[in-house]
Structures are given as C-alpha cells and as structure tokens.
Amino acid sequence: MTNNIEQIRPKHLAFNLEVDEKSGTAFGVLLASEVRSKLKRAHIDKALSEASLLEWRIAGSIIDTLLDYYDQKVPCRLAIASRCDATFEVVLSEDHMAAYIDVVPAQGGVDLSVENLREGLSANLVAADLIDLASLKAVVAAPEARRITVAIGRAAMPGVDSQFISLVAQDSIQPSGEVRAINDSIDHLAGKSYVIVEPRTAIMERLPPKPGKDGYNIFSEALKSSPGIVIPWSRNMTGTFFDKENPEIIYAHITGHPVIFEDGGRIDTSLEFDKIDITTGHVEFDGSVLIKGDVHPDMKVKATGNIFIKGIVERAQVKAGNNLIVDGGVLGDPNMDVPGIGLPEYDCVLEAGGSIEAQYINLAYLNAGKNITVKEYIFNSNLKAGKRVAVGNKGGKGRLVGGETHAVESVTAKTLGSQAYSVTKITLGYSKVVTDLFRKLDFIRDQRVNQAKKLRNLLPPAVPAGSEEIARSKDELHKIRKIESSLLILQDALKEIDRRRRRATPQEHDHPTPFISAKSTSYPNCYLEINGASVRTKTEQQAIIYVKKDGIIVRRK
C-alpha cells in the first residue's frame, strides 16, 4: 500500500497563491511540477505581500500545515488568509449605568463607522441622547478598542439629612495664639482659653434636610432618589432652650461651658481649679472642669463634660465624659520598667468619651471614643482610639515610638519607630473589642477542636461495610454513646463560635479604608496589623502609607 502512495505522489511541487475576491479568501495551492523548487515561510509571506494581502487575517497554523505537505510532496489547496471586516460588541454594566464597546479591528476588510456603533447601541436599547458622540469617534479612530465607555447614566443622589452646626468655638476651645516667653520658648499654658457663654448665647443650629436628585440609567429609565430625613435633637441638652421664633437654634439658658456633640449641645456648670493636688483632693464633677495648672501625681479627676488642663498631667488619672484637652504633656513614671515584651502597668491614665489632645505622651495609657491628637511625640504608651490617632500636627516632631497603638480608621505620624529599632506595635481596623473577641473565640475554638480529636481517638474503628458487627458489652456501648453525645455537643459549640465570629465581623463598607502612614520615616521593627493582616517592617522607608490589599499589608508611596 505504501508503495502505491509513493507512486501517486509527484516528484516535485510548485506553490501558487489563489485569491477569491468574492469570498475574501486566499488559498495556498501545491501542484505537481516537473521543476524542483524550494518553499519556505518567507516565500509565502512574499507572495502575500505582492498580492497586498498582509493586512488580511493570516492563518499561521494552516501555513505550517501547508509547508509540511510540501515537504511530504502532498498536493493540496488550503485557505491561508481571509479578509475580515471590523466587528464590535456592546457590553452593558450589571447595574445598567454604563455601556462599553469592544472592537476587533478590520483585517483587509471594512472599518467601522459611527453609524455602525449607533445601530449596535440602539439594538441594545441604549438611549440615543445618552450616547457620547466624541467617544464613538474615538472608537472609530483607534486601531483597537477595549472597554471604551460610550454611554453613562446618572446615579440617583440621596438627600442630605439634617445637619447640626456649632455656633460656638470648635470643641468648645478657643485658640488665643502661642505666647512666647523672654527666652523665646513657647508658653503652652497661654495657648488656649476655656470658653464660657452667657445666657441667650446661640449654641447650635439644625439645618433642614435637603431633597435628593433623581437619576437615570442608560435606557433613560428614571431612578428615584431618597429625600434627607429630619434628625431629632438630642434629649440630653440641659442648660439650653429653644426660641419660639426659631426652633432650629438652641440657646444657652445659664452661664457655663458649652459641650457640643453630634446632634445637640448642653451647657455645663463649670468648675475651675488653679491645680489639682493634695490641697484639692480628688475631683468628681457633673459638668466641665478647667484646671489652670498641673494635675499632680496620684490625683484623680473625673467629669461628665469636658476637662481642660493648661498644665501637665503627671502620674494621675483623668476621665472626661466628652473631650479631654491637655495644653501641656502627659507623663508617666520615668522610673517604670518597660518590658521587652508586652506593656507595663501604667499609673498615668487618660480616658475620654470624645477626643484627647496633648502636646506629648510618655509612659501613659490613653483611651478615646473618637480621636487622639498629639503634637510632639508618643513614647512607650498604650493608646486606643475609636477613630484616628494623629501625631505631629501643627509643626510638631510627630514621633510614635514603642508601646502599642490601636485605632479604627488611621494612625498617622511623621516617624514610626526609631533609629534604635524600638519595637512599635500598631493595630488598625476592627475595634479593640472586636479584635479581642476574635482572639478569644479562636482560642476557644482551638480548644474545642482538640477536645473533639481526643474523643474521636477514643472511639473504636468503624466496621468495614459487609463485615459483621462486633459484639460489645453494655459498658462499651454506654461509653461509645457518651462519646458520640459529647461530639455532637462540641459540634454545636463550634457552629455557635463560627456564628458569633461572622456576626462580629465588620463589613468592608462599615468604615473608610484604614491606613497607617509615616510622612517622614518608617523604621524597622514596627509590627503593623490592619484588619487581621500583619507584617513587621524590616527596612527603613521614606514617606510611606501602609494599607491592606488582597489580604496582605502593602506599601503605597
């Protein structure tokens, strides 16, 4: 049989290029020839070029097959190139708020026109008045287009809820400018003044809600907006009253210190001290407190409103229901032993339901419901903030060194860590309560899993299918049932732990993207954690931001 095939095959082959203009197809033809010749890819490319077909779609794999047939002396006629018109696809976003076009350019065929694109969009029900003509022209002019936006809708804009605008100094603290002493040093005690308002002073105004703006999708279908809602005033606004002529403004009813919160304000009776020491004793007051000097060691100050301290706080405990402002610094025990691992027992403690401000922090524990703002430095301290920690505002050194710092939204400083590579821990994202709960649940879950493994090891091996059941005594059967019952209880406990963990996990949209930033330098040996992802810095970095992306912490300059 093989001999017959060999006899049929011609001695030589010749290559011809045939072009069918009607179908737009070019054929490579191998014909029997009496003349010996060579055929390589370059010869075929030259033939295509001379026929002005290099812009057509070339079938490279078919040409390879043609060359194999040539080597085997097999006559054939194969389509090696085709003329193709430009094509496009209209892609609509899932929410029908945008239309895109993908284009496959012409290869020797007809190019697209703006009218072609219009017809394609119309066939997909895209409203004609929303099609961007300039984008269509750009698609036609481009050699190749991928996901070009050619029509967009307008999202419905929700209305704005009632807004509460403070009419007194922000945070009830009125800046009075830095006062320099004769030796050109800054006198922090003269930096700010404590605000006292008189009766009938306007405290806060509530602006009415604003309506939303309707939108539309790419089909020109209306998207209804939701109006803003009226946010009620707080119920805790003692010392204030509403004017009948303008019920959207609250006024001071008594002389006192204004305490401002998100949905209202109140006027606190005010208590003033030159200093807090053994001559005054501990202070606990339902209102706001002004301390013109220092809070001395071992003293305690507690107030339901704002606490404003013009001096320093040294080894003392201060707790404010709202904001806590320290014009000077916060000092713990300088003789305290700082362990290499973990934190010491701090005897200097500051807590605030609102925010805490200070010039510097050293060896202290701070806990703020909102923000912690420090001008100069934080050394070997433990900070917890419900929103942000910022170090280095208003021209300060901005150094965060040692200790542990936790915030929900961000931690910003000029320098993180130190040239001595001090261990500096920063945790960001989930609140400390949630983080601690996760660790506790994970610990309990591991214990339950280990208990289940030990119990399973006590069970006899399963009887293979088709084998006879092993006769067991009453005591053995009782023991097996007891173990199986305990395993069911452990299984339910594991499901409950997983359920509690899912419920406690914040959603991504609950908070803005958390970040840690060093505006100047980030030194090695900083332990950073953002929403469960952690990393230890190993090199010195300049002007850097750390964020969580795809489950890991990455650097963004």
Short mmCIF file of C-alpha atoms in Angstrom, two decimals, residues 41-528:
data_model
loop_
_atom_site.label_atom_id
_atom_site.label_comp_id
_atom_site.label_asym_id
_atom_site.label_seq_id
_atom_site.Cartn_x
_atom_site.Cartn_y
_atom_site.Cartn_z
CA ARG A 41 7.56 30.65 5.09
CA ALA A 42 9.38 33.66 3.62
CA HIS A 43 8.27 32.65 0.12
CA ILE A 44 4.62 32.51 1.21
CA ASP A 45 4.90 35.87 3.02
CA LYS A 46 6.41 37.42 -0.10
CA ALA A 47 3.54 36.12 -2.22
CA LEU A 48 1.00 37.53 0.24
CA SER A 49 2.83 40.87 0.24
CA GLU A 50 2.94 41.08 -3.57
CA ALA A 51 -0.81 40.40 -3.57
CA SER A 52 -1.33 43.15 -0.93
CA LEU A 53 -2.79 40.62 1.50
CA LEU A 54 -0.57 41.12 4.55
CA GLU A 55 -3.35 43.13 6.22
CA TRP A 56 -5.70 40.15 5.94
CA ARG A 57 -6.05 37.66 8.78
CA ILE A 58 -3.20 35.21 8.23
CA ALA A 59 -3.74 31.62 9.37
CA GLY A 60 -0.24 30.83 10.62
CA SER A 61 -1.03 27.28 11.71
CA ILE A 62 -2.53 26.47 8.27
CA ILE A 63 0.61 27.78 6.59
CA ASP A 64 2.66 25.45 8.79
CA THR A 65 0.45 22.57 7.62
CA LEU A 66 0.95 23.67 4.01
CA LEU A 67 4.73 23.58 4.47
CA ASP A 68 4.52 20.09 5.99
CA TYR A 69 2.51 18.91 2.96
CA TYR A 70 5.15 20.43 0.70
CA ASP A 71 7.90 18.51 2.47
CA GLN A 72 5.81 15.32 2.18
CA LYS A 73 5.07 16.07 -1.53
CA VAL A 74 1.29 16.06 -0.93
CA PRO A 75 -0.71 18.31 -3.30
CA CYS A 76 -3.35 20.40 -1.57
CA ARG A 77 -5.39 23.61 -1.61
CA LEU A 78 -5.65 25.31 1.84
CA ALA A 79 -7.16 28.65 2.93
CA ILE A 80 -4.21 30.56 4.39
CA ALA A 81 -5.65 34.11 4.66
CA SER A 82 -9.05 35.74 4.90
CA ARG A 83 -10.40 39.24 4.56
CA CYS A 84 -12.24 40.29 7.75
CA ASP A 85 -14.40 43.32 8.39
CA ALA A 86 -14.13 45.12 11.72
CA THR A 87 -16.52 43.83 14.41
CA PHE A 88 -17.61 45.17 17.76
CA GLU A 89 -19.51 44.10 20.86
CA VAL A 90 -21.67 46.25 23.11
CA VAL A 91 -21.20 45.46 26.81
CA LEU A 92 -23.60 46.77 29.43
CA SER A 93 -22.70 47.10 33.10
CA GLU A 94 -24.68 44.94 35.52
CA ASP A 95 -26.36 48.00 37.05
CA HIS A 96 -27.21 49.38 33.57
CA MET A 97 -25.40 52.62 34.38
CA ALA A 98 -22.78 52.37 31.62
CA ALA A 99 -22.36 51.00 28.10
CA TYR A 100 -18.97 49.96 26.72
CA ILE A 101 -17.71 48.90 23.29
CA ASP A 102 -15.06 46.29 22.46
CA VAL A 103 -13.70 46.43 18.87
CA VAL A 104 -11.85 43.86 16.78
CA PRO A 105 -10.20 45.92 14.00
CA ALA A 106 -10.62 45.20 10.30
CA GLN A 107 -8.05 42.93 8.63
CA GLY A 108 -8.22 43.89 4.99
CA GLY A 109 -11.98 44.45 5.29
CA VAL A 110 -14.34 47.31 6.02
CA ASP A 111 -13.71 49.58 9.01
CA LEU A 112 -16.42 50.56 11.45
CA SER A 113 -18.37 53.79 11.20
CA VAL A 114 -20.03 55.88 13.86
CA GLU A 115 -23.37 54.85 12.39
CA ASN A 116 -22.49 51.15 12.86
CA LEU A 117 -21.83 51.80 16.53
CA ARG A 118 -25.03 53.82 16.95
CA GLU A 119 -27.08 50.99 15.47
CA GLY A 120 -25.43 48.45 17.80
CA LEU A 121 -26.15 50.58 20.85
CA SER A 122 -29.72 51.16 19.72
CA ALA A 123 -30.19 47.40 19.32
CA ASN A 124 -29.21 47.09 22.99
CA LEU A 125 -31.85 49.72 23.91
CA VAL A 126 -29.29 52.38 24.94
CA ALA A 127 -30.98 55.79 24.87
CA ALA A 128 -29.80 57.83 21.89
CA ASP A 129 -29.47 61.07 23.87
CA LEU A 130 -27.05 59.41 26.33
CA ILE A 131 -24.60 58.20 23.69
CA ASP A 132 -21.36 60.20 23.68
CA LEU A 133 -20.55 61.10 20.07
CA ALA A 134 -16.94 62.02 20.90
CA SER A 135 -16.38 58.56 22.39
CA LEU A 136 -17.83 56.89 19.28
CA LYS A 137 -15.46 58.89 17.07
CA ALA A 138 -12.54 57.89 19.31
CA VAL A 139 -13.53 54.22 18.98
CA VAL A 140 -13.64 54.50 15.17
CA ALA A 141 -10.27 56.28 15.05
CA ALA A 142 -8.50 53.89 17.43
CA PRO A 143 -6.61 50.91 15.89
CA GLU A 144 -8.12 48.70 18.58
CA ALA A 145 -10.58 49.47 21.39
CA ARG A 146 -11.30 47.60 24.60
CA ARG A 147 -13.98 48.55 27.12
CA ILE A 148 -14.42 52.11 25.84
CA THR A 149 -17.23 53.90 27.71
CA VAL A 150 -19.70 55.33 25.22
CA ALA A 151 -22.77 55.99 27.36
CA ILE A 152 -23.33 56.58 31.07
CA GLY A 153 -26.37 57.15 33.25
CA ARG A 154 -26.64 59.38 36.29
CA ALA A 155 -26.97 57.76 39.70
CA ALA A 156 -29.71 58.97 41.97
CA MET A 157 -28.24 61.22 44.65
CA PRO A 158 -29.76 60.68 48.09
CA GLY A 159 -30.86 63.70 50.02
CA VAL A 160 -28.85 65.17 52.88
CA ASP A 161 -30.15 64.58 56.40
CA SER A 162 -30.43 67.39 58.91
CA GLN A 163 -27.05 68.88 59.78
CA PHE A 164 -26.08 70.29 63.15
CA ILE A 165 -23.78 73.32 63.02
CA SER A 166 -21.95 74.51 66.14
CA LEU A 167 -22.24 78.26 66.68
CA VAL A 168 -19.54 78.39 69.36
CA ALA A 169 -15.81 77.70 69.14
CA GLN A 170 -14.96 74.22 67.82
CA ASP A 171 -14.63 71.63 70.58
CA SER A 172 -15.52 74.47 72.94
CA ILE A 173 -11.87 75.51 72.92
CA GLN A 174 -10.97 78.95 71.63
CA PRO A 175 -7.38 79.36 70.32
CA SER A 176 -5.73 82.51 71.62
CA GLY A 177 -2.37 82.15 69.85
CA GLU A 178 1.03 80.95 71.08
CA VAL A 179 2.68 83.29 73.58
CA ARG A 180 6.48 83.28 73.66
CA ALA A 181 8.41 83.90 76.84
CA ILE A 182 11.50 86.12 77.08
CA ASN A 183 13.83 83.18 76.27
CA ASP A 184 11.80 82.57 73.07
CA SER A 185 10.33 79.30 74.39
CA ILE A 186 6.62 78.65 73.88
CA ASP A 187 4.39 79.10 76.91
CA HIS A 188 1.86 76.29 76.40
CA LEU A 189 -0.21 77.49 79.37
CA ALA A 190 -1.15 80.57 77.37
CA GLY A 191 -2.02 78.62 74.22
CA LYS A 192 -5.81 78.33 74.51
CA SER A 193 -8.66 79.72 76.52
CA TYR A 194 -11.59 77.97 78.17
CA VAL A 195 -14.92 79.14 76.72
CA ILE A 196 -17.72 80.36 78.99
CA VAL A 197 -21.00 81.51 77.44
CA GLU A 198 -23.67 83.79 78.84
CA PRO A 199 -27.44 83.16 78.80
CA ARG A 200 -29.16 83.57 75.38
CA THR A 201 -25.91 82.78 73.51
CA ALA A 202 -26.69 80.79 70.34
CA ILE A 203 -25.09 77.35 70.73
CA MET A 204 -26.13 75.23 67.76
CA GLU A 205 -28.30 75.40 64.64
CA ARG A 206 -30.03 72.50 62.91
CA LEU A 207 -30.16 72.90 59.14
CA PRO A 208 -33.21 71.37 57.41
CA PRO A 209 -32.79 68.21 55.33
CA LYS A 210 -32.24 68.55 51.60
CA PRO A 211 -34.09 66.61 48.90
CA GLY A 212 -32.25 64.13 46.70
CA LYS A 213 -31.74 64.27 42.94
CA ASP A 214 -33.34 61.66 40.71
CA GLY A 215 -31.15 59.82 38.24
CA TYR A 216 -31.50 57.61 35.17
CA ASN A 217 -29.83 54.56 33.65
CA ILE A 218 -28.55 54.11 30.10
CA PHE A 219 -32.03 53.09 28.98
CA SER A 220 -33.24 56.52 30.18
CA GLU A 221 -35.29 54.84 32.90
CA ALA A 222 -35.84 57.04 35.95
CA LEU A 223 -34.03 56.22 39.20
CA LYS A 224 -35.80 57.67 42.21
CA SER A 225 -33.77 59.32 44.96
CA SER A 226 -34.48 59.19 48.67
CA PRO A 227 -35.01 62.50 50.49
CA GLY A 228 -32.99 63.57 53.51
CA ILE A 229 -34.66 62.96 56.86
CA VAL A 230 -35.11 65.17 59.89
CA ILE A 231 -32.66 64.09 62.61
CA PRO A 232 -34.17 64.81 66.02
CA TRP A 233 -32.35 66.88 68.62
CA SER A 234 -30.60 65.04 71.40
CA ARG A 235 -32.62 64.54 74.58
CA ASN A 236 -29.63 65.42 76.75
CA MET A 237 -29.37 69.19 76.28
CA THR A 238 -29.51 70.54 79.82
CA GLY A 239 -28.85 74.25 80.28
CA THR A 240 -30.29 75.15 76.85
CA PHE A 241 -33.64 76.30 75.44
CA PHE A 242 -35.36 76.81 72.06
CA ASP A 243 -36.53 80.21 70.92
CA LYS A 244 -40.20 80.04 69.83
CA GLU A 245 -39.42 82.27 66.86
CA ASN A 246 -36.63 79.96 65.66
CA PRO A 247 -36.99 76.38 66.88
CA GLU A 248 -33.97 75.28 64.80
CA ILE A 249 -31.47 77.03 67.14
CA ILE A 250 -30.66 76.19 70.75
CA TYR A 251 -29.52 78.90 73.17
CA ALA A 252 -27.68 78.87 76.47
CA HIS A 253 -30.08 79.10 79.40
CA ILE A 254 -27.39 79.55 82.04
CA THR A 255 -23.84 80.82 82.30
CA GLY A 256 -21.46 77.91 81.77
CA HIS A 257 -19.24 75.88 79.49
CA PRO A 258 -20.73 74.61 76.18
CA VAL A 259 -20.35 70.91 75.43
CA ILE A 260 -21.03 70.14 71.77
CA PHE A 261 -21.97 66.72 70.39
CA GLU A 262 -23.22 65.40 67.04
CA ASP A 263 -26.93 66.09 67.48
CA GLY A 264 -27.02 68.90 70.02
CA GLY A 265 -25.23 70.50 72.91
CA ARG A 266 -25.58 71.35 76.54
CA ILE A 267 -24.30 73.97 78.98
CA ASP A 268 -22.34 72.58 81.88
CA THR A 269 -21.92 74.32 85.15
CA SER A 270 -18.21 74.94 85.28
CA LEU A 271 -15.68 74.18 87.98
CA GLU A 272 -12.26 75.87 88.00
CA PHE A 273 -9.05 74.98 89.82
CA ASP A 274 -5.59 76.52 89.81
CA LYS A 275 -4.17 72.98 90.10
CA ILE A 276 -5.09 69.52 91.34
CA ASP A 277 -3.00 68.25 94.25
CA ILE A 278 -3.42 67.13 97.85
CA THR A 279 -4.86 70.53 98.77
CA THR A 280 -7.85 70.00 96.46
CA GLY A 281 -8.10 66.23 96.76
CA HIS A 282 -9.64 64.09 94.04
CA VAL A 283 -12.29 65.80 91.89
CA GLU A 284 -15.52 64.26 90.59
CA PHE A 285 -17.94 66.69 88.97
CA ASP A 286 -21.17 66.58 86.96
CA GLY A 287 -20.20 69.19 84.37
CA SER A 288 -17.00 70.54 82.83
CA VAL A 289 -13.72 71.31 84.60
CA LEU A 290 -10.99 73.88 83.91
CA ILE A 291 -7.61 73.30 85.55
CA LYS A 292 -5.31 76.30 85.06
CA GLY A 293 -2.17 74.45 86.15
CA ASP A 294 -0.97 70.86 86.58
CA VAL A 295 -2.58 67.65 87.74
CA HIS A 296 -0.10 66.32 90.30
CA PRO A 297 0.95 62.67 90.83
CA ASP A 298 -1.55 60.18 92.30
CA MET A 299 -4.53 62.55 91.83
CA LYS A 300 -7.85 61.69 90.16
CA VAL A 301 -10.14 63.95 88.12
CA LYS A 302 -13.48 62.82 86.71
CA ALA A 303 -16.11 64.96 84.93
CA THR A 304 -19.16 64.23 82.77
CA GLY A 305 -18.36 67.07 80.33
CA ASN A 306 -15.08 68.49 79.00
CA ILE A 307 -11.86 68.64 81.01
CA PHE A 308 -9.38 71.33 80.00
CA ILE A 309 -5.91 71.27 81.59
CA LYS A 310 -3.49 74.11 80.88
CA GLY A 311 -0.56 72.39 82.54
CA ILE A 312 0.71 68.81 82.52
CA VAL A 313 -0.70 65.55 83.83
CA GLU A 314 1.86 63.57 85.80
CA ARG A 315 1.16 60.02 87.03
CA ALA A 316 -2.52 60.87 87.51
CA GLN A 317 -5.90 59.54 86.38
CA VAL A 318 -8.20 61.84 84.37
CA LYS A 319 -11.54 60.82 82.87
CA ALA A 320 -13.82 63.08 80.77
CA GLY A 321 -17.30 62.25 79.53
CA ASN A 322 -16.66 64.32 76.41
CA ASN A 323 -13.31 65.85 75.34
CA LEU A 324 -10.06 65.97 77.29
CA ILE A 325 -7.62 68.73 76.31
CA VAL A 326 -4.14 68.93 77.84
CA ASP A 327 -2.19 72.04 76.81
CA GLY A 328 0.99 70.56 78.29
CA GLY A 329 2.07 66.94 78.21
CA VAL A 330 1.24 63.63 79.85
CA LEU A 331 3.94 61.96 81.95
CA GLY A 332 4.03 58.52 83.49
CA ASP A 333 6.58 57.24 85.97
CA PRO A 334 10.07 57.80 84.43
CA ASN A 335 11.46 55.04 86.68
CA MET A 336 8.97 52.49 85.33
CA ASP A 337 10.48 49.31 83.93
CA VAL A 338 9.38 48.86 80.32
CA PRO A 339 9.41 45.12 79.49
CA GLY A 340 10.86 43.90 76.21
CA ILE A 341 7.62 42.04 75.51
CA GLY A 342 4.18 43.32 76.48
CA LEU A 343 3.23 46.52 78.29
CA PRO A 344 3.87 47.79 81.81
CA GLU A 345 1.19 48.64 84.35
CA TYR A 346 0.60 52.33 83.68
CA ASP A 347 -0.13 54.63 86.61
CA CYS A 348 -0.93 57.58 84.32
CA VAL A 349 -4.36 57.05 82.71
CA LEU A 350 -6.42 59.40 80.50
CA GLU A 351 -9.88 58.47 79.21
CA ALA A 352 -12.45 60.45 77.19
CA GLY A 353 -15.80 59.69 75.61
CA GLY A 354 -14.86 62.15 72.84
CA SER A 355 -11.31 63.11 71.81
CA ILE A 356 -7.99 63.62 73.62
CA GLU A 357 -5.40 66.27 72.74
CA ALA A 358 -1.94 66.74 74.26
CA GLN A 359 1.50 68.15 73.46
CA TYR A 360 3.31 64.88 74.21
CA ILE A 361 2.69 61.46 75.80
CA ASN A 362 5.24 59.41 77.73
CA LEU A 363 4.58 56.12 79.55
CA ALA A 364 0.80 56.51 79.78
CA TYR A 365 -2.47 54.78 78.88
CA LEU A 366 -4.98 56.76 76.76
CA ASN A 367 -8.44 55.66 75.63
CA ALA A 368 -10.62 57.96 73.48
CA GLY A 369 -14.01 57.31 71.94
CA LYS A 370 -13.04 59.40 68.91
CA ASN A 371 -9.57 60.79 68.14
CA ILE A 372 -6.21 61.12 69.89
CA THR A 373 -4.13 64.07 68.64
CA VAL A 374 -0.57 64.65 69.88
CA LYS A 375 1.75 67.38 68.63
CA GLU A 376 5.27 66.28 69.55
CA TYR A 377 5.74 62.60 70.44
CA ILE A 378 4.33 59.43 71.97
CA PHE A 379 6.84 57.22 73.79
CA ASN A 380 6.22 53.70 75.17
CA SER A 381 2.50 54.23 75.74
CA ASN A 382 -0.73 52.33 75.14
CA LEU A 383 -3.30 54.21 73.03
CA LYS A 384 -6.79 53.20 71.94
CA ALA A 385 -8.90 55.47 69.69
CA GLY A 386 -12.38 54.86 68.30
CA LYS A 387 -11.43 56.70 65.10
CA ARG A 388 -7.96 58.15 64.49
CA VAL A 389 -4.56 58.70 66.10
CA ALA A 390 -2.56 61.62 64.67
CA VAL A 391 0.95 62.60 65.81
CA GLY A 392 2.80 65.66 64.53
CA ASN A 393 0.11 68.26 63.87
CA LYS A 394 0.83 71.99 63.84
CA GLY A 395 4.54 71.66 63.15
CA GLY A 396 5.33 69.16 65.92
CA LYS A 397 8.02 66.46 65.75
CA GLY A 398 5.37 63.76 65.26
CA ARG A 399 7.26 60.74 66.63
CA LEU A 400 5.49 57.48 67.57
CA VAL A 401 7.95 55.18 69.32
CA GLY A 402 7.38 51.96 71.25
CA GLY A 403 4.27 50.77 73.06
CA GLU A 404 1.01 49.78 71.40
CA THR A 405 -1.38 51.98 69.44
CA HIS A 406 -4.83 50.96 68.25
CA ALA A 407 -7.29 52.92 66.09
CA VAL A 408 -10.16 52.07 63.77
CA GLU A 409 -9.63 54.42 60.80
CA SER A 410 -5.99 55.61 60.69
CA VAL A 411 -2.70 56.15 62.51
CA THR A 412 -0.57 58.97 61.09
CA ALA A 413 2.83 60.25 62.27
CA LYS A 414 5.93 61.82 60.85
CA THR A 415 8.11 58.94 62.07
CA LEU A 416 7.14 55.43 63.13
CA GLY A 417 9.62 53.61 65.36
CA SER A 418 13.15 54.86 65.98
CA GLN A 419 16.76 54.60 64.81
CA ALA A 420 17.29 52.18 67.70
CA TYR A 421 14.66 49.90 66.07
CA SER A 422 12.40 50.05 69.13
CA VAL A 423 9.52 47.57 68.96
CA THR A 424 6.46 49.65 67.99
CA LYS A 425 3.07 47.94 67.61
CA ILE A 426 0.18 49.48 65.67
CA THR A 427 -3.18 47.75 65.24
CA LEU A 428 -5.75 49.21 62.89
CA GLY A 429 -9.23 48.46 61.66
CA TYR A 430 -11.60 46.41 63.77
CA SER A 431 -12.17 47.91 67.19
CA LYS A 432 -10.08 46.53 70.02
CA VAL A 433 -13.20 44.92 71.46
CA VAL A 434 -13.79 43.03 68.19
CA THR A 435 -10.12 42.05 67.88
CA ASP A 436 -10.05 40.74 71.44
CA LEU A 437 -13.31 38.86 70.84
CA PHE A 438 -11.83 37.20 67.72
CA ARG A 439 -8.76 36.08 69.66
CA LYS A 440 -10.92 34.73 72.47
CA LEU A 441 -13.24 32.89 70.07
CA ASP A 442 -10.28 31.46 68.11
CA PHE A 443 -8.69 30.25 71.36
CA ILE A 444 -11.92 28.58 72.49
CA ARG A 445 -12.46 27.07 69.03
CA ASP A 446 -8.98 25.52 69.02
CA GLN A 447 -9.68 24.01 72.44
CA ARG A 448 -12.98 22.53 71.25
CA VAL A 449 -11.37 21.10 68.08
CA ASN A 450 -8.61 19.46 70.14
CA GLN A 451 -11.22 18.01 72.53
CA ALA A 452 -13.13 16.57 69.57
CA LYS A 453 -9.95 14.96 68.16
CA LYS A 454 -9.17 13.30 71.50
CA LEU A 455 -12.74 11.98 71.79
CA ARG A 456 -12.70 10.57 68.24
CA ASN A 457 -9.46 8.74 69.05
CA LEU A 458 -11.30 7.01 71.93
CA LEU A 459 -13.95 5.60 69.59
CA PRO A 460 -13.35 2.08 68.21
CA PRO A 461 -12.55 1.93 64.49
CA ALA A 462 -15.53 1.77 62.14
CA VAL A 463 -16.64 -1.68 61.00
CA PRO A 464 -15.99 -2.14 57.24
CA ALA A 465 -19.07 -2.41 55.04
CA GLY A 466 -20.26 -6.01 54.69
CA SER A 467 -18.50 -7.15 57.87
CA GLU A 468 -20.30 -8.48 60.88
CA GLU A 469 -20.93 -6.13 63.81
CA ILE A 470 -18.56 -6.64 66.72
CA ALA A 471 -20.31 -7.77 69.88
CA ARG A 472 -19.74 -5.25 72.66
CA SER A 473 -20.56 -5.19 76.35
CA LYS A 474 -23.10 -2.79 77.88
CA ASP A 475 -20.28 -0.71 79.38
CA GLU A 476 -18.56 -0.41 75.99
CA LEU A 477 -21.78 0.63 74.26
CA HIS A 478 -22.54 3.15 77.02
CA LYS A 479 -19.07 4.64 76.65
CA ILE A 480 -19.45 4.91 72.84
CA ARG A 481 -22.85 6.63 73.14
CA LYS A 482 -21.46 9.06 75.72
CA ILE A 483 -18.52 9.97 73.45
CA GLU A 484 -20.83 10.43 70.43
CA SER A 485 -23.14 12.63 72.53
CA SER A 486 -20.16 14.75 73.62
CA LEU A 487 -19.03 15.08 69.99
CA LEU A 488 -22.49 16.37 68.99
CA ILE A 489 -22.34 18.96 71.80
CA LEU A 490 -18.86 20.06 70.63
CA GLN A 491 -20.11 20.28 67.02
CA ASP A 492 -22.94 22.61 68.12
CA ALA A 493 -20.45 24.67 70.15
CA LEU A 494 -18.19 25.08 67.08
CA LYS A 495 -21.17 26.21 64.96
CA GLU A 496 -22.10 28.79 67.61
CA ILE A 497 -18.49 30.09 67.74
CA ASP A 498 -18.43 30.45 63.94
CA ARG A 499 -21.82 32.21 64.02
CA ARG A 500 -20.62 34.70 66.65
CA ARG A 501 -17.47 35.38 64.64
CA ARG A 502 -19.47 36.06 61.46
CA ARG A 503 -21.82 38.43 63.30
CA ALA A 504 -18.90 40.32 64.85
CA THR A 505 -17.00 40.70 61.56
CA PRO A 506 -17.38 44.30 60.30
CA GLN A 507 -18.31 44.71 56.65
CA GLU A 508 -15.91 46.50 54.29
CA HIS A 509 -18.36 49.38 53.83
CA ASP A 510 -18.76 49.99 57.58
CA HIS A 511 -15.61 52.13 57.76
CA PRO A 512 -13.37 54.01 55.31
CA THR A 513 -10.27 52.18 54.12
CA PRO A 514 -7.92 52.10 57.14
CA PHE A 515 -4.28 53.13 56.68
CA ILE A 516 -1.05 53.70 58.60
CA SER A 517 1.23 56.47 57.36
CA ALA A 518 4.70 57.81 58.12
CA LYS A 519 5.07 61.21 56.48
CA SER A 520 8.84 61.21 57.01
CA THR A 521 10.32 57.81 58.01
CA SER A 522 9.16 54.32 58.98
CA TYR A 523 11.92 52.41 60.83
CA PRO A 524 12.40 48.63 61.09
CA ASN A 525 10.78 46.59 63.89
CA CYS A 526 7.32 48.15 63.62
CA TYR A 527 4.65 45.47 63.99
CA LEU A 528 1.67 46.57 61.89
#
